[in-house]
Amino acid sequence: MQPSILLVSNSAFNILHFRRSLWRMLLQEGYNVIALAPADGKEKLLEKAGLRFIDLSSLQQYGNGPVSDVLLYKTLVRKYGDLRPDLILHFTIKPNIYGSVAAQKVGIPSIATITGLGTTWLNGVLLRKITQALYRFSLPASNVIVGQNAHDLESLQKIGVKAKEWQLIPGSGIDMDEFAPNDLVVSSPAKHFLFLGRMLIDKGLEELFNAWHQIHHLLPDAHLHLVGELDRQHPRCIPEKIWTAGIDLPRVAYHGYQENVRQYIGRSQVVILPSYREGIPRSLLESMSMGKPIIATDVPGCRELAVPRKTGWRVPARSSAALAEAILQASRSKPEELSQLGNNGRKLVQEGYSETIVAQQYLEIIQDLLG
């Protein structure tokens, strides 16, 4: 009987979209793959793909109360004991913290993947200290700690996290065929800039709106498009006042959450992510895979992708002025210059961030743990 692998995350959506290259390869290798996450409507697609799905309703994505966290831990211990998978892979903060300890308690090896250290690393001293203490306590229970960028792994080590094994795996893997260059950009003087991501303050949206406010009158043919979820329940959602003022600026269009982002990337000349911190942002990888230049901040997860004069522009975080200047430079670039930046970006993704590379790295770790 083939070994069973359990994937645990904070949503079925996360497993469906961000872990797809991993579970595809595991299924191809003959493993039994189980997904454990809160149901959100995407579980049927996981089951259709060949995974077994189990609802984890006790995981409250934005809840941070001790009662709900204790309930989550007890639920994980019970489910892990009932399922008895051969290996558990944890993704996102709560599964990493409580799942790692639960897996150790029932004697099942586990892998914790840090896809970014999250907003708690950036905001609130008390919350950051609590999160760091939980990481120090829980992550050593996992057999392997995987980080998406070296800075995050170094940050964990600096706060005293001990690991049996550290591994660096760059991102969640991009399907280079699905996100291939297209010819949707029409030949016109108009420039279309795209922000692709959740509408959170930590994604640099306030700075983006301020930058656009500074320069939109200089770029009468330029348009700014926003694609992604506006989740008012998220504790770091952009404040209503900032949001309303931003989308009321000239030639700013909000397209909401889109299941298929390729058409929006394809119609854009440049993709912008002025984030404060990332793991390895999938939105930039998808855009670069489609041959788009990027403007991104000099922060962990983004600086690895935004290589000046090679893949796009790199600007300081939280600087509206620097972001405005980069947008101006991009808007004044010749089509062949943008094309060359885009070609370089696709090559960078192909050589280090494709789904084949990422899934193979996970597979090697899994095979090593399972003997």
Short mmCIF file of C-alpha atoms in Angstrom, two decimals:
data_model
loop_
_atom_site.label_atom_id
_atom_site.label_comp_id
_atom_site.label_asym_id
_atom_site.label_seq_id
_atom_site.Cartn_x
_atom_site.Cartn_y
_atom_site.Cartn_z
CA MET A 1 0.00 0.00 0.00
CA GLN A 2 1.35 3.40 -0.99
CA PRO A 3 2.14 5.90 1.81
CA SER A 4 -0.43 8.57 2.59
CA ILE A 5 0.50 12.25 2.73
CA LEU A 6 -1.64 14.77 4.63
CA LEU A 7 -1.60 18.44 3.52
CA VAL A 8 -2.89 20.88 6.16
CA SER A 9 -3.63 24.55 5.46
CA ASN A 10 -5.97 27.39 6.41
CA SER A 11 -8.25 26.94 3.38
CA ALA A 12 -9.13 24.51 0.62
CA PHE A 13 -8.37 27.39 -1.76
CA ASN A 14 -4.78 27.52 -0.51
CA ILE A 15 -4.21 23.83 -1.17
CA LEU A 16 -5.95 23.94 -4.55
CA HIS A 17 -4.05 26.90 -5.96
CA PHE A 18 -0.78 27.22 -4.05
CA ARG A 19 0.08 23.54 -3.45
CA ARG A 20 -1.09 22.24 -6.82
CA SER A 21 2.35 21.41 -8.20
CA LEU A 22 3.11 19.45 -5.03
CA TRP A 23 -0.03 17.33 -4.86
CA ARG A 24 0.03 16.75 -8.62
CA MET A 25 3.49 15.23 -8.37
CA LEU A 26 2.56 13.21 -5.26
CA LEU A 27 -0.45 11.75 -7.07
CA GLN A 28 1.70 10.96 -10.11
CA GLU A 29 4.16 9.16 -7.83
CA GLY A 30 1.33 7.02 -6.47
CA TYR A 31 0.91 8.53 -3.01
CA ASN A 32 -2.47 8.78 -1.34
CA VAL A 33 -2.98 12.50 -0.78
CA ILE A 34 -5.37 13.89 1.84
CA ALA A 35 -6.25 17.58 2.22
CA LEU A 36 -7.26 18.87 5.66
CA ALA A 37 -8.52 22.47 5.70
CA PRO A 38 -11.64 24.57 6.29
CA ALA A 39 -14.11 24.05 3.48
CA ASP A 40 -14.60 27.15 1.32
CA GLY A 41 -16.19 25.83 -1.87
CA LYS A 42 -12.95 24.66 -3.50
CA GLU A 43 -12.95 21.23 -1.87
CA LYS A 44 -14.96 19.68 -4.71
CA LEU A 45 -12.20 20.58 -7.15
CA LEU A 46 -9.63 18.92 -4.89
CA GLU A 47 -11.73 15.76 -4.73
CA LYS A 48 -12.21 15.81 -8.49
CA ALA A 49 -8.43 15.98 -8.89
CA GLY A 50 -8.00 12.82 -6.82
CA LEU A 51 -7.43 14.08 -3.27
CA ARG A 52 -9.46 13.07 -0.28
CA PHE A 53 -10.77 16.17 1.47
CA ILE A 54 -11.56 16.51 5.18
CA ASP A 55 -13.11 19.66 6.61
CA LEU A 56 -11.25 21.46 9.43
CA SER A 57 -13.96 23.83 10.62
CA SER A 58 -12.21 24.47 13.94
CA LEU A 59 -9.48 26.46 12.18
CA GLN A 60 -10.54 30.10 12.36
CA GLN A 61 -8.38 31.96 9.88
CA TYR A 62 -8.52 35.33 11.63
CA GLY A 63 -9.31 34.21 15.19
CA ASN A 64 -6.51 34.56 17.69
CA GLY A 65 -8.17 33.66 20.97
CA PRO A 66 -6.60 31.01 23.19
CA VAL A 67 -9.84 29.03 23.47
CA SER A 68 -10.16 28.58 19.69
CA ASP A 69 -6.46 27.73 19.40
CA VAL A 70 -6.67 25.06 22.11
CA LEU A 71 -9.71 23.61 20.34
CA LEU A 72 -7.76 23.56 17.07
CA TYR A 73 -4.83 21.76 18.67
CA LYS A 74 -7.07 19.10 20.24
CA THR A 75 -8.90 18.64 16.95
CA LEU A 76 -5.63 18.15 15.08
CA VAL A 77 -4.39 15.59 17.60
CA ARG A 78 -7.64 13.65 17.22
CA LYS A 79 -7.72 13.80 13.43
CA TYR A 80 -4.04 12.91 13.08
CA GLY A 81 -4.56 9.95 15.40
CA ASP A 82 -7.59 8.78 13.42
CA LEU A 83 -6.05 9.26 9.97
CA ARG A 84 -2.54 8.00 10.81
CA PRO A 85 -0.90 9.39 7.64
CA ASP A 86 2.71 8.50 7.00
CA LEU A 87 3.71 12.16 6.74
CA ILE A 88 2.08 15.55 7.37
CA LEU A 89 2.90 18.79 5.52
CA HIS A 90 1.81 21.99 7.26
CA PHE A 91 1.24 25.33 5.49
CA THR A 92 0.23 28.75 6.90
CA ILE A 93 0.76 29.97 10.44
CA LYS A 94 -1.74 28.07 12.60
CA PRO A 95 -1.18 24.64 11.04
CA ASN A 96 2.57 25.24 11.36
CA ILE A 97 2.31 26.12 15.05
CA TYR A 98 -0.36 23.76 16.37
CA GLY A 99 -0.06 21.07 13.71
CA SER A 100 3.66 20.53 14.27
CA VAL A 101 3.14 19.88 17.98
CA ALA A 102 0.07 17.71 17.33
CA ALA A 103 1.97 15.59 14.82
CA GLN A 104 4.82 15.06 17.28
CA LYS A 105 2.36 14.07 20.00
CA VAL A 106 0.89 11.26 17.89
CA GLY A 107 4.30 10.21 16.53
CA ILE A 108 3.92 11.23 12.87
CA PRO A 109 6.77 13.02 11.04
CA SER A 110 5.94 16.46 9.66
CA ILE A 111 7.24 19.31 7.50
CA ALA A 112 6.50 22.97 8.32
CA THR A 113 6.57 25.35 5.35
CA ILE A 114 7.01 29.05 6.15
CA THR A 115 5.49 30.86 3.18
CA GLY A 116 6.24 34.23 4.77
CA LEU A 117 6.48 35.41 8.35
CA GLY A 118 3.21 37.27 8.07
CA THR A 119 1.89 40.59 9.22
CA THR A 120 2.62 39.78 12.88
CA TRP A 121 6.33 40.27 12.09
CA LEU A 122 5.58 43.80 10.96
CA ASN A 123 2.84 45.05 13.24
CA GLY A 124 2.36 45.08 16.99
CA VAL A 125 5.17 44.36 19.43
CA LEU A 126 3.06 42.20 21.75
CA LEU A 127 1.57 40.07 18.98
CA ARG A 128 4.99 39.66 17.38
CA LYS A 129 6.51 38.48 20.66
CA ILE A 130 3.70 35.99 21.20
CA THR A 131 4.05 34.64 17.66
CA GLN A 132 7.82 34.34 18.00
CA ALA A 133 7.43 32.48 21.29
CA LEU A 134 4.97 30.08 19.66
CA TYR A 135 7.39 29.49 16.79
CA ARG A 136 10.25 28.76 19.20
CA PHE A 137 8.06 26.26 21.03
CA SER A 138 6.35 24.55 18.10
CA LEU A 139 8.56 24.51 15.00
CA PRO A 140 11.29 22.28 16.54
CA ALA A 141 8.62 19.57 16.72
CA SER A 142 8.65 19.27 12.93
CA ASN A 143 11.22 17.13 11.16
CA VAL A 144 11.99 19.75 8.50
CA ILE A 145 11.41 23.50 8.39
CA VAL A 146 11.08 24.82 4.84
CA GLY A 147 11.42 28.53 4.04
CA GLN A 148 10.72 30.28 0.76
CA ASN A 149 13.53 32.81 1.16
CA ALA A 150 16.80 32.81 3.08
CA HIS A 151 15.94 35.95 5.05
CA ASP A 152 12.93 34.28 6.69
CA LEU A 153 15.01 31.27 7.73
CA GLU A 154 17.67 33.58 9.17
CA SER A 155 14.98 35.54 11.04
CA LEU A 156 13.67 32.34 12.63
CA GLN A 157 17.17 31.30 13.63
CA LYS A 158 17.85 34.74 15.15
CA ILE A 159 14.84 34.49 17.45
CA GLY A 160 16.01 31.10 18.69
CA VAL A 161 14.03 28.59 16.62
CA LYS A 162 15.84 25.24 16.59
CA ALA A 163 15.32 22.85 13.70
CA LYS A 164 16.22 19.26 13.05
CA GLU A 165 16.71 20.30 9.41
CA TRP A 166 16.40 23.57 7.47
CA GLN A 167 15.50 23.62 3.77
CA LEU A 168 15.13 26.49 1.31
CA ILE A 169 12.51 25.93 -1.41
CA PRO A 170 11.78 29.04 -3.52
CA GLY A 171 8.02 29.44 -3.68
CA SER A 172 5.16 27.11 -4.46
CA GLY A 173 6.01 26.42 -8.12
CA ILE A 174 4.71 28.04 -11.31
CA ASP A 175 3.28 26.16 -14.28
CA MET A 176 5.30 27.76 -17.08
CA ASP A 177 2.88 26.49 -19.73
CA GLU A 178 -0.23 27.81 -17.99
CA PHE A 179 1.43 31.17 -17.39
CA ALA A 180 3.00 31.58 -20.82
CA PRO A 181 3.44 34.91 -22.63
CA ASN A 182 0.52 36.00 -24.82
CA ASP A 183 -0.26 38.84 -27.21
CA LEU A 184 -3.19 40.45 -25.41
CA VAL A 185 -1.41 43.81 -25.15
CA VAL A 186 -2.67 45.93 -28.00
CA SER A 187 -0.45 48.35 -29.86
CA SER A 188 -1.47 51.68 -28.38
CA PRO A 189 0.11 54.51 -26.41
CA ALA A 190 -1.85 53.48 -23.30
CA LYS A 191 0.08 51.89 -20.44
CA HIS A 192 -1.68 49.46 -18.14
CA PHE A 193 -0.23 48.81 -14.69
CA LEU A 194 -1.53 45.92 -12.60
CA PHE A 195 -1.58 45.27 -8.86
CA LEU A 196 -2.39 41.61 -8.23
CA GLY A 197 -3.01 40.50 -4.64
CA ARG A 198 -5.20 40.84 -1.59
CA MET A 199 -6.26 44.36 -0.69
CA LEU A 200 -4.19 44.59 2.49
CA ILE A 201 -2.37 47.58 3.92
CA ASP A 202 0.82 45.47 4.16
CA LYS A 203 0.80 44.96 0.39
CA GLY A 204 1.70 48.65 0.05
CA LEU A 205 -1.65 49.78 -1.32
CA GLU A 206 -1.57 53.11 0.51
CA GLU A 207 1.82 53.90 -1.02
CA LEU A 208 0.56 52.80 -4.44
CA PHE A 209 -2.45 55.10 -4.22
CA ASN A 210 -0.25 57.97 -3.01
CA ALA A 211 2.17 57.39 -5.88
CA TRP A 212 -0.65 57.35 -8.42
CA HIS A 213 -2.06 60.55 -6.90
CA GLN A 214 1.33 62.22 -7.44
CA ILE A 215 1.77 61.28 -11.10
CA HIS A 216 -1.53 60.42 -12.78
CA HIS A 217 -1.74 63.91 -14.32
CA LEU A 218 1.66 63.31 -15.96
CA LEU A 219 0.43 60.05 -17.52
CA PRO A 220 -2.89 60.78 -19.23
CA ASP A 221 -2.80 57.46 -21.11
CA ALA A 222 -1.89 55.31 -18.09
CA HIS A 223 -4.31 53.06 -16.19
CA LEU A 224 -3.96 51.29 -12.84
CA HIS A 225 -5.82 47.99 -12.42
CA LEU A 226 -6.36 46.20 -9.11
CA VAL A 227 -7.21 42.49 -9.04
CA GLY A 228 -7.69 40.55 -5.81
CA GLU A 229 -9.91 39.96 -2.81
CA LEU A 230 -11.16 42.82 -0.65
CA ASP A 231 -11.83 40.98 2.61
CA ARG A 232 -13.19 43.30 5.27
CA GLN A 233 -12.86 40.51 7.87
CA HIS A 234 -9.08 40.43 7.49
CA PRO A 235 -7.40 42.36 10.34
CA ARG A 236 -4.98 44.01 7.89
CA CYS A 237 -7.52 44.92 5.21
CA ILE A 238 -6.91 48.39 3.79
CA PRO A 239 -8.94 50.98 5.74
CA GLU A 240 -12.16 52.07 4.08
CA LYS A 241 -11.17 55.74 3.87
CA ILE A 242 -7.85 54.99 2.12
CA TRP A 243 -9.53 52.49 -0.19
CA THR A 244 -12.33 54.81 -1.25
CA ALA A 245 -9.97 57.70 -1.94
CA GLY A 246 -7.64 55.42 -3.90
CA ILE A 247 -10.14 53.83 -6.25
CA ASP A 248 -11.70 57.25 -6.90
CA LEU A 249 -8.44 58.47 -8.45
CA PRO A 250 -8.45 58.95 -12.22
CA ARG A 251 -8.11 55.80 -14.33
CA VAL A 252 -8.04 53.39 -11.38
CA ALA A 253 -10.16 50.26 -11.87
CA TYR A 254 -10.89 47.55 -9.28
CA HIS A 255 -11.84 44.21 -10.85
CA GLY A 256 -12.44 42.22 -7.66
CA TYR A 257 -11.27 38.67 -7.06
CA GLN A 258 -10.69 36.77 -10.30
CA GLU A 259 -10.33 33.02 -10.60
CA ASN A 260 -8.41 33.41 -13.84
CA VAL A 261 -5.84 36.20 -13.58
CA ARG A 262 -4.02 35.43 -16.82
CA GLN A 263 -6.14 37.77 -18.93
CA TYR A 264 -5.41 40.67 -16.57
CA ILE A 265 -1.69 39.96 -16.54
CA GLY A 266 -1.74 39.57 -20.32
CA ARG A 267 -3.33 42.98 -20.88
CA SER A 268 -0.85 44.77 -18.61
CA GLN A 269 2.55 46.15 -19.49
CA VAL A 270 3.94 46.19 -15.93
CA VAL A 271 2.93 44.46 -12.68
CA ILE A 272 3.42 46.25 -9.33
CA LEU A 273 3.77 44.83 -5.81
CA PRO A 274 4.92 47.42 -3.23
CA SER A 275 4.65 44.92 -0.34
CA TYR A 276 6.27 45.30 3.09
CA ARG A 277 7.31 41.64 3.28
CA GLU A 278 6.67 38.40 1.38
CA GLY A 279 7.67 34.76 1.24
CA ILE A 280 8.02 34.48 -2.52
CA PRO A 281 5.02 36.29 -4.04
CA ARG A 282 3.16 34.08 -6.47
CA SER A 283 1.60 37.09 -8.18
CA LEU A 284 5.03 38.29 -9.30
CA LEU A 285 6.14 34.81 -10.37
CA GLU A 286 3.01 34.34 -12.49
CA SER A 287 3.47 37.76 -14.07
CA MET A 288 7.16 37.21 -14.77
CA SER A 289 6.37 33.80 -16.24
CA MET A 290 4.07 35.61 -18.66
CA GLY A 291 6.90 37.92 -19.64
CA LYS A 292 5.92 41.03 -17.70
CA PRO A 293 8.37 43.47 -16.10
CA ILE A 294 7.75 44.13 -12.42
CA ILE A 295 8.03 46.95 -9.91
CA ALA A 296 8.56 45.59 -6.41
CA THR A 297 10.02 46.57 -3.07
CA ASP A 298 13.44 45.89 -1.59
CA VAL A 299 12.11 43.45 1.02
CA PRO A 300 12.50 39.70 1.61
CA GLY A 301 10.72 37.71 -1.07
CA CYS A 302 10.50 40.60 -3.54
CA ARG A 303 14.12 41.67 -3.88
CA GLU A 304 15.01 38.21 -5.18
CA LEU A 305 12.69 38.78 -8.15
CA ALA A 306 12.94 42.51 -8.83
CA VAL A 307 16.45 42.79 -10.27
CA PRO A 308 17.14 46.37 -11.43
CA ARG A 309 17.77 46.75 -15.17
CA LYS A 310 17.18 43.02 -15.59
CA THR A 311 13.59 42.13 -14.60
CA GLY A 312 12.20 45.53 -13.66
CA TRP A 313 12.46 48.13 -10.89
CA ARG A 314 13.22 47.71 -7.17
CA VAL A 315 12.12 50.46 -4.79
CA PRO A 316 12.33 51.01 -1.01
CA ALA A 317 9.32 49.80 0.94
CA ARG A 318 6.82 52.42 2.19
CA SER A 319 8.15 55.08 -0.22
CA SER A 320 5.45 56.62 -2.39
CA ALA A 321 7.97 58.92 -4.04
CA ALA A 322 10.27 56.09 -5.14
CA LEU A 323 7.30 54.08 -6.35
CA ALA A 324 6.01 57.05 -8.34
CA GLU A 325 9.41 57.51 -9.97
CA ALA A 326 9.56 53.82 -10.93
CA ILE A 327 6.10 53.99 -12.50
CA LEU A 328 7.17 57.07 -14.47
CA GLN A 329 10.31 55.30 -15.69
CA ALA A 330 8.32 52.24 -16.71
CA SER A 331 5.73 54.34 -18.54
CA ARG A 332 8.47 56.07 -20.52
CA SER A 333 10.28 52.86 -21.44
CA LYS A 334 10.21 51.72 -25.04
CA PRO A 335 8.21 48.56 -25.89
CA GLU A 336 11.39 46.67 -26.76
CA GLU A 337 12.91 47.61 -23.38
CA LEU A 338 9.87 46.30 -21.52
CA SER A 339 9.92 43.18 -23.66
CA GLN A 340 13.56 42.48 -22.76
CA LEU A 341 12.86 42.91 -19.04
CA GLY A 342 9.92 40.52 -19.40
CA ASN A 343 12.00 37.93 -21.23
CA ASN A 344 14.63 38.10 -18.50
CA GLY A 345 11.98 37.65 -15.85
CA ARG A 346 10.50 34.56 -17.49
CA LYS A 347 13.97 33.06 -17.73
CA LEU A 348 14.57 33.73 -14.03
CA VAL A 349 11.31 31.94 -13.11
CA GLN A 350 12.10 29.04 -15.43
CA GLU A 351 15.54 28.52 -13.92
CA GLY A 352 14.59 28.73 -10.25
CA TYR A 353 10.86 28.85 -9.53
CA SER A 354 9.04 26.50 -11.92
CA GLU A 355 6.65 23.89 -10.54
CA THR A 356 8.92 21.08 -11.70
CA ILE A 357 11.85 22.42 -9.67
CA VAL A 358 9.81 23.15 -6.54
CA ALA A 359 7.82 19.89 -6.53
CA GLN A 360 10.97 17.86 -7.08
CA GLN A 361 12.63 19.47 -4.07
CA TYR A 362 9.64 18.60 -1.89
CA LEU A 363 9.56 15.08 -3.28
CA GLU A 364 13.20 14.50 -2.35
CA ILE A 365 12.55 15.65 1.25
CA ILE A 366 9.45 13.46 1.48
CA GLN A 367 11.21 10.39 0.15
CA ASP A 368 14.07 10.94 2.56
CA LEU A 369 11.71 11.17 5.56
CA LEU A 370 9.77 8.09 4.49
CA GLY A 371 12.93 6.10 3.89
#
